[in-house]
CSV table of C-alpha atoms in Angstrom, one decimal:
chain,number,residue,atom,x,y,z
A,1,MET,CA,74.3,-46.6,-177.5
A,2,ALA,CA,72.0,-48.5,-175.3
A,3,ASP,CA,74.6,-50.7,-174.3
A,4,ASP,CA,77.3,-47.9,-174.1
A,5,VAL,CA,75.2,-46.4,-171.1
A,6,GLY,CA,74.2,-49.9,-169.7
A,7,LEU,CA,70.5,-49.7,-170.5
A,8,ARG,CA,69.9,-53.3,-171.6
A,9,ASP,CA,66.8,-53.7,-169.6
A,10,PRO,CA,63.8,-53.4,-172.2
A,11,GLY,CA,61.7,-52.8,-168.8
A,12,LEU,CA,63.2,-50.0,-167.9
A,13,LEU,CA,63.5,-48.5,-171.3
A,14,LEU,CA,59.7,-48.8,-171.8
A,15,LEU,CA,59.2,-47.0,-168.5
A,16,ILE,CA,61.1,-44.2,-169.5
A,17,SER,CA,59.4,-44.2,-172.8
A,18,LEU,CA,55.8,-43.9,-171.0
A,19,ALA,CA,57.1,-41.2,-168.8
A,20,SER,CA,56.4,-38.9,-171.3
A,21,GLY,CA,53.0,-40.0,-172.1
A,22,PRO,CA,50.6,-42.7,-173.3
A,23,LYS,CA,52.1,-44.7,-176.4
A,24,HIS,CA,51.0,-47.5,-178.5
A,25,GLY,CA,53.9,-50.2,-179.5
A,26,HIS,CA,55.4,-48.4,-182.7
A,27,ALA,CA,55.6,-45.3,-181.0
A,28,MET,CA,57.3,-47.0,-177.9
A,29,LEU,CA,59.9,-48.4,-180.4
A,30,VAL,CA,60.5,-45.4,-182.4
A,31,ASP,CA,60.9,-43.3,-179.1
A,32,ILE,CA,63.0,-45.9,-177.5
A,33,GLU,CA,65.6,-45.8,-180.6
A,34,GLY,CA,65.3,-41.9,-180.6
A,35,PHE,CA,66.5,-41.6,-176.8
A,36,ALA,CA,68.5,-44.5,-176.0
A,37,GLY,CA,69.7,-46.1,-179.6
A,38,ALA,CA,68.3,-49.4,-179.0
A,39,ARG,CA,66.6,-51.3,-181.4
A,40,LEU,CA,64.1,-53.4,-179.5
A,41,GLY,CA,62.4,-56.1,-181.5
A,42,PRO,CA,58.4,-56.4,-181.4
A,43,GLY,CA,58.6,-59.8,-179.3
A,44,THR,CA,60.9,-58.0,-176.6
A,45,LEU,CA,58.5,-55.1,-176.5
A,46,TYR,CA,55.7,-57.3,-175.7
A,47,GLY,CA,57.4,-59.6,-173.5
A,48,ALA,CA,58.6,-56.7,-171.3
A,49,LEU,CA,55.4,-54.9,-171.3
A,50,THR,CA,53.2,-58.4,-170.6
A,51,ARG,CA,55.8,-58.3,-167.3
A,52,LEU,CA,55.0,-54.7,-166.8
A,53,GLU,CA,51.3,-54.8,-167.0
A,54,GLN,CA,51.5,-58.0,-164.4
A,55,ARG,CA,52.9,-56.3,-162.1
A,56,GLY,CA,50.5,-53.3,-162.2
A,57,GLU,CA,53.2,-50.6,-163.6
A,58,VAL,CA,51.7,-50.1,-166.8
A,59,GLU,CA,47.8,-50.5,-168.1
A,60,PRO,CA,46.5,-50.3,-171.3
A,61,LEU,CA,44.2,-47.4,-172.4
A,62,ALA,CA,41.2,-47.8,-174.9
A,63,GLY,CA,42.8,-48.1,-178.6
A,64,ASP,CA,41.3,-49.4,-181.8
A,65,GLY,CA,41.8,-52.7,-180.5
A,66,ARG,CA,44.9,-53.8,-182.4
A,67,ARG,CA,46.9,-50.5,-182.0
A,68,ARG,CA,46.3,-50.2,-177.9
A,69,PRO,CA,48.2,-47.6,-176.3
A,70,TYR,CA,49.7,-47.9,-172.8
A,71,ARG,CA,50.8,-45.6,-170.0
A,72,LEU,CA,52.5,-45.6,-166.8
A,73,THR,CA,50.4,-46.4,-163.3
A,74,PRO,CA,51.5,-44.9,-160.3
A,75,ALA,CA,53.3,-47.8,-159.2
A,76,GLY,CA,55.2,-47.9,-162.4
A,77,ARG,CA,55.9,-44.3,-162.0
A,78,ARG,CA,57.4,-45.0,-158.5
A,79,THR,CA,59.4,-48.1,-159.7
A,80,LEU,CA,61.2,-45.8,-162.4
A,81,GLU,CA,61.8,-43.1,-160.0
A,82,ARG,CA,63.6,-45.6,-157.7
A,83,ARG,CA,65.4,-47.1,-160.6
A,84,LEU,CA,66.4,-44.2,-162.3
A,85,GLY,CA,67.4,-43.0,-158.5
A,86,ALA,CA,69.9,-45.6,-158.2
A,87,LEU,CA,71.0,-45.5,-161.5
A,88,ASN,CA,71.8,-41.8,-161.2
A,89,GLY,CA,73.8,-42.4,-157.8
A,90,ALA,CA,75.7,-44.9,-159.5
A,91,VAL,CA,76.6,-42.3,-162.3
A,92,ARG,CA,77.2,-39.9,-159.7
A,93,VAL,CA,79.8,-41.9,-158.1
A,94,GLY,CA,81.4,-42.9,-161.4
A,95,LEU,CA,81.6,-39.1,-162.3
A,96,GLU,CA,83.1,-38.4,-158.9
A,97,ARG,CA,85.8,-41.0,-159.3
A,98,MET,CA,86.6,-40.1,-162.3
A,99,ARG,CA,87.5,-36.6,-161.4
A,100,ALA,CA,89.3,-37.5,-158.3
B,1,MET,CA,53.5,-62.1,-194.5
B,2,ARG,CA,50.1,-62.3,-192.2
B,3,ARG,CA,50.2,-66.0,-192.7
B,4,LEU,CA,53.9,-66.3,-191.7
B,5,THR,CA,53.2,-63.8,-188.9
B,6,LEU,CA,50.3,-65.9,-187.7
B,7,MET,CA,52.8,-69.0,-187.7
B,8,LEU,CA,55.5,-67.1,-185.9
B,9,LEU,CA,52.8,-66.1,-182.9
B,10,LEU,CA,52.1,-69.8,-182.5
B,11,THR,CA,55.5,-69.9,-180.5
B,12,TYR,CA,53.4,-67.9,-177.8
B,13,PRO,CA,50.9,-69.6,-175.3
B,14,ARG,CA,47.4,-69.9,-176.6
B,15,GLY,CA,46.0,-67.2,-173.7
B,16,TRP,CA,48.7,-64.7,-174.0
B,17,ARG,CA,48.0,-64.7,-178.1
B,18,GLU,CA,44.2,-63.9,-177.0
B,19,ARG,CA,45.2,-61.2,-174.8
B,20,TYR,CA,48.1,-59.8,-176.9
B,21,GLY,CA,48.1,-61.4,-180.3
B,22,PRO,CA,45.9,-58.7,-182.6
B,23,GLU,CA,48.3,-55.9,-181.1
B,24,LEU,CA,51.5,-57.7,-181.6
B,25,GLU,CA,50.0,-58.5,-185.4
B,26,ALA,CA,49.8,-54.8,-186.0
B,27,LEU,CA,53.1,-53.9,-184.6
B,28,ILE,CA,54.8,-56.6,-186.7
B,29,ALA,CA,52.5,-55.3,-189.6
B,30,ASP,CA,54.3,-51.6,-188.7
B,31,VAL,CA,57.8,-52.3,-188.4
B,32,GLY,CA,57.8,-55.1,-191.2
B,33,LEU,CA,58.5,-58.6,-190.8
B,34,THR,CA,62.3,-59.1,-191.5
B,35,PRO,CA,64.5,-62.2,-190.5
B,36,ARG,CA,65.6,-60.0,-187.0
B,37,VAL,CA,62.1,-59.8,-186.5
B,38,ALA,CA,61.1,-63.2,-186.8
B,39,VAL,CA,64.2,-64.3,-184.4
B,40,ASP,CA,63.2,-61.7,-181.9
B,41,LEU,CA,59.5,-63.0,-182.2
B,42,VAL,CA,60.5,-66.9,-181.5
B,43,CYS,CA,63.0,-66.0,-178.8
B,44,ALA,CA,60.2,-63.9,-177.2
B,45,GLY,CA,57.3,-66.5,-177.8
B,46,LEU,CA,59.3,-69.2,-176.1
B,47,ARG,CA,60.2,-67.4,-173.1
B,48,GLN,CA,56.6,-66.4,-172.7
B,49,ARG,CA,56.0,-70.3,-172.7
B,50,ALA,CA,58.6,-70.7,-170.1
B,51,GLU,CA,57.2,-67.9,-167.7
B,52,GLY,CA,53.9,-69.1,-168.6
B,53,SER,CA,54.1,-72.5,-167.2
B,54,ALA,CA,56.4,-71.0,-164.2
B,55,SER,CA,53.3,-69.2,-163.3
B,56,GLU,CA,51.1,-71.8,-163.4
B,57,SER,CA,52.9,-74.7,-161.9
B,58,GLY,CA,56.3,-73.4,-160.9
B,59,PRO,CA,59.3,-72.8,-163.3
B,60,GLY,CA,58.9,-75.4,-165.8
B,61,TRP,CA,58.9,-75.8,-169.6
B,62,ALA,CA,55.6,-77.2,-171.3
B,63,LEU,CA,56.6,-80.8,-172.4
B,64,GLY,CA,54.1,-80.9,-175.3
B,65,PRO,CA,50.5,-81.8,-175.8
B,66,ALA,CA,50.4,-84.3,-173.2
B,67,GLN,CA,50.7,-81.4,-170.3
B,68,ARG,CA,48.3,-79.6,-171.6
B,69,HIS,CA,45.7,-82.0,-171.9
B,70,PRO,CA,46.5,-83.8,-168.7
B,71,SER,CA,43.0,-86.1,-168.6
B,72,LEU,CA,43.4,-87.1,-172.4
B,73,ALA,CA,47.1,-88.1,-171.8
B,74,ALA,CA,45.8,-90.2,-168.8
B,75,LEU,CA,42.7,-91.7,-171.0
B,76,LEU,CA,45.3,-92.5,-174.1
B,77,ALA,CA,47.7,-94.1,-171.5
B,78,ALA,CA,45.0,-96.2,-170.1
B,79,MET,CA,43.8,-97.2,-173.5
B,80,LEU,CA,47.2,-98.3,-174.3
B,81,LEU,CA,47.6,-100.3,-171.5
B,82,VAL,CA,44.3,-102.2,-171.8
B,83,PRO,CA,45.5,-105.2,-174.0
B,84,ALA,CA,48.9,-105.6,-171.3
B,85,ALA,CA,46.4,-105.3,-168.5
B,86,ALA,CA,44.1,-108.0,-169.9
B,87,PHE,CA,46.9,-110.4,-170.9
B,88,VAL,CA,48.3,-110.0,-167.2
B,89,SER,CA,44.8,-110.5,-165.5
B,90,GLY,CA,43.8,-113.4,-167.6
B,91,SER,CA,47.6,-115.2,-167.1
B,92,LEU,CA,47.1,-114.6,-163.2
B,93,LEU,CA,43.8,-115.9,-163.2
B,94,ALA,CA,44.3,-118.6,-165.3
B,95,TYR,CA,47.6,-119.8,-164.0
B,96,ASN,CA,48.1,-118.5,-160.2
B,97,LEU,CA,44.5,-118.6,-159.3
B,98,GLY,CA,43.6,-121.8,-161.7
B,99,VAL,CA,40.6,-120.7,-163.3
B,100,ALA,CA,40.4,-123.4,-165.5
B,101,GLY,CA,38.3,-122.0,-168.2
B,102,LEU,CA,40.5,-119.2,-168.9
B,103,GLN,CA,43.9,-121.5,-168.9
B,104,GLY,CA,42.8,-122.7,-172.7
B,105,VAL,CA,42.2,-119.1,-173.7
B,106,MET,CA,45.4,-117.8,-172.3
B,107,GLN,CA,47.2,-120.7,-173.7
B,108,THR,CA,46.2,-120.0,-177.3
B,109,ILE,CA,47.1,-116.2,-176.7
B,110,GLY,CA,50.7,-117.4,-175.6
B,111,THR,CA,51.2,-119.9,-178.4
B,112,TRP,CA,49.6,-116.7,-180.9
B,113,LEU,CA,52.3,-114.5,-179.1
B,114,ASP,CA,55.1,-116.8,-179.2
B,115,ALA,CA,54.6,-117.1,-183.1
B,116,THR,CA,54.6,-113.2,-183.5
B,117,PRO,CA,57.6,-111.5,-181.8
B,118,PRO,CA,56.8,-108.1,-182.7
B,119,LEU,CA,53.2,-108.4,-180.7
B,120,SER,CA,55.3,-109.7,-177.6
B,121,VAL,CA,57.5,-106.6,-177.9
B,122,LEU,CA,54.3,-104.2,-178.2
B,123,LEU,CA,52.8,-105.8,-175.3
B,124,LEU,CA,56.0,-105.4,-173.1
B,125,ALA,CA,56.7,-101.8,-174.2
B,126,ALA,CA,52.9,-100.9,-173.5
B,127,ALA,CA,53.3,-100.8,-169.8
B,128,PRO,CA,56.4,-98.5,-169.7
B,129,SER,CA,54.9,-96.0,-172.6
B,130,ALA,CA,51.9,-95.7,-170.8
B,131,ALA,CA,53.6,-94.9,-167.5
B,132,VAL,CA,55.6,-92.3,-169.1
B,133,LEU,CA,52.6,-90.9,-171.1
B,134,ALA,CA,50.6,-90.5,-168.1
B,135,ALA,CA,53.4,-89.2,-165.9
B,136,VAL,CA,54.8,-86.3,-168.2
B,137,PRO,CA,51.6,-84.2,-167.5
B,138,MET,CA,52.6,-84.2,-163.8
B,139,LEU,CA,56.3,-83.4,-164.3
B,140,SER,CA,57.4,-79.7,-164.5
B,141,ILE,CA,61.2,-79.4,-165.5
B,142,GLY,CA,62.8,-76.0,-166.0
B,143,PRO,CA,65.6,-74.0,-165.3
B,144,GLY,CA,66.9,-73.6,-161.9
B,145,ALA,CA,69.9,-71.6,-160.3
B,146,GLY,CA,72.8,-71.1,-162.9
B,147,TRP,CA,73.2,-74.4,-165.2
B,148,SER,CA,71.0,-76.9,-162.7
B,149,VAL,CA,67.4,-78.2,-163.9
B,150,HIS,CA,64.6,-77.6,-161.4
B,151,LEU,CA,62.2,-80.5,-161.7
B,152,ALA,CA,58.5,-80.5,-159.5
B,153,VAL,CA,55.9,-83.2,-159.3
B,154,GLN,CA,52.3,-82.2,-159.4
B,155,VAL,CA,50.3,-84.9,-158.3
B,156,ARG,CA,47.0,-85.9,-160.8
B,157,PHE,CA,44.9,-88.4,-159.3
B,158,ALA,CA,43.8,-90.4,-162.7
B,159,ASN,CA,47.5,-89.9,-164.0
B,160,MET,CA,49.0,-91.1,-160.7
B,161,LEU,CA,46.1,-94.1,-160.8
B,162,VAL,CA,47.2,-95.2,-164.6
B,163,VAL,CA,51.1,-94.9,-163.7
B,164,ALA,CA,50.5,-97.2,-160.7
B,165,ALA,CA,48.6,-99.7,-162.6
B,166,ALA,CA,51.1,-99.5,-165.6
B,167,LEU,CA,54.0,-100.0,-163.2
B,168,VAL,CA,52.1,-103.3,-161.7
B,169,VAL,CA,51.6,-104.6,-165.3
B,170,GLY,CA,55.1,-103.8,-166.4
B,171,ALA,CA,56.5,-105.8,-163.4
B,172,VAL,CA,54.3,-108.7,-163.6
B,173,LEU,CA,55.2,-108.7,-167.5
B,174,VAL,CA,58.9,-108.8,-166.5
B,175,TRP,CA,58.3,-111.3,-163.9
B,176,TYR,CA,56.6,-113.7,-166.7
B,177,ALA,CA,59.4,-112.9,-169.1
B,178,ALA,CA,62.0,-113.7,-166.8
B,179,GLY,CA,60.1,-117.0,-165.8
B,180,GLU,CA,60.0,-117.7,-169.6
B,181,LEU,CA,64.1,-117.5,-170.1
């Protein structure tokens, strides 16, 4: 399903998942599979998480050390709004062209 | 299973493992270590290495232990070069500068080398091997645009010195070898 709607970018899937609140790794995987049908591997998830944290778009919260939750930062929320806006624009154009 | 997980995590750079390793290990314990997860980990770990190398010294792939320990590589290369450098110095002093006291010693060594061809080959191979060993930590090779390969050189004084010495020693040895033919 994720591929069907062009959602192949783990970073975007992760930002969408964290938009509903902080989550740890396993909760993110379950959530992403639920809303996008994409089964990300743990390595892929943490690769995307590393890049997002380096860009200041997500940040870790205090956890029990081994299962640390992450949350969106204001910069991450802005990135998500911008990317979803672009995606939404493409979807709107596509739908209009289908109806025409 | 934990041992296998830890082995797979070795594909990641050490700094990354120290920061994210325990979290990733806990996540693998949650989802289970299937073949699909193992492949995902190895691919992600190698990608992390490539990205880590790129952030430290431009886009590049790590070229093994020599690149992680450049000074040690320079030291090992210098040690590898010592016998060849001593032979070249002794020969130059004895035959080109006419130091009489060394001529007997060098003649004995020359006869010994002629009698044991593998040693002569090792002596000749020492210089290029030392040059490569010292040069590797200064090179960064990585993916460029499309199918191209990006090559960058980061100058390190000790490694540069050993490479220069190895090239000089190698050139003199080739000159001697050509004279023998």
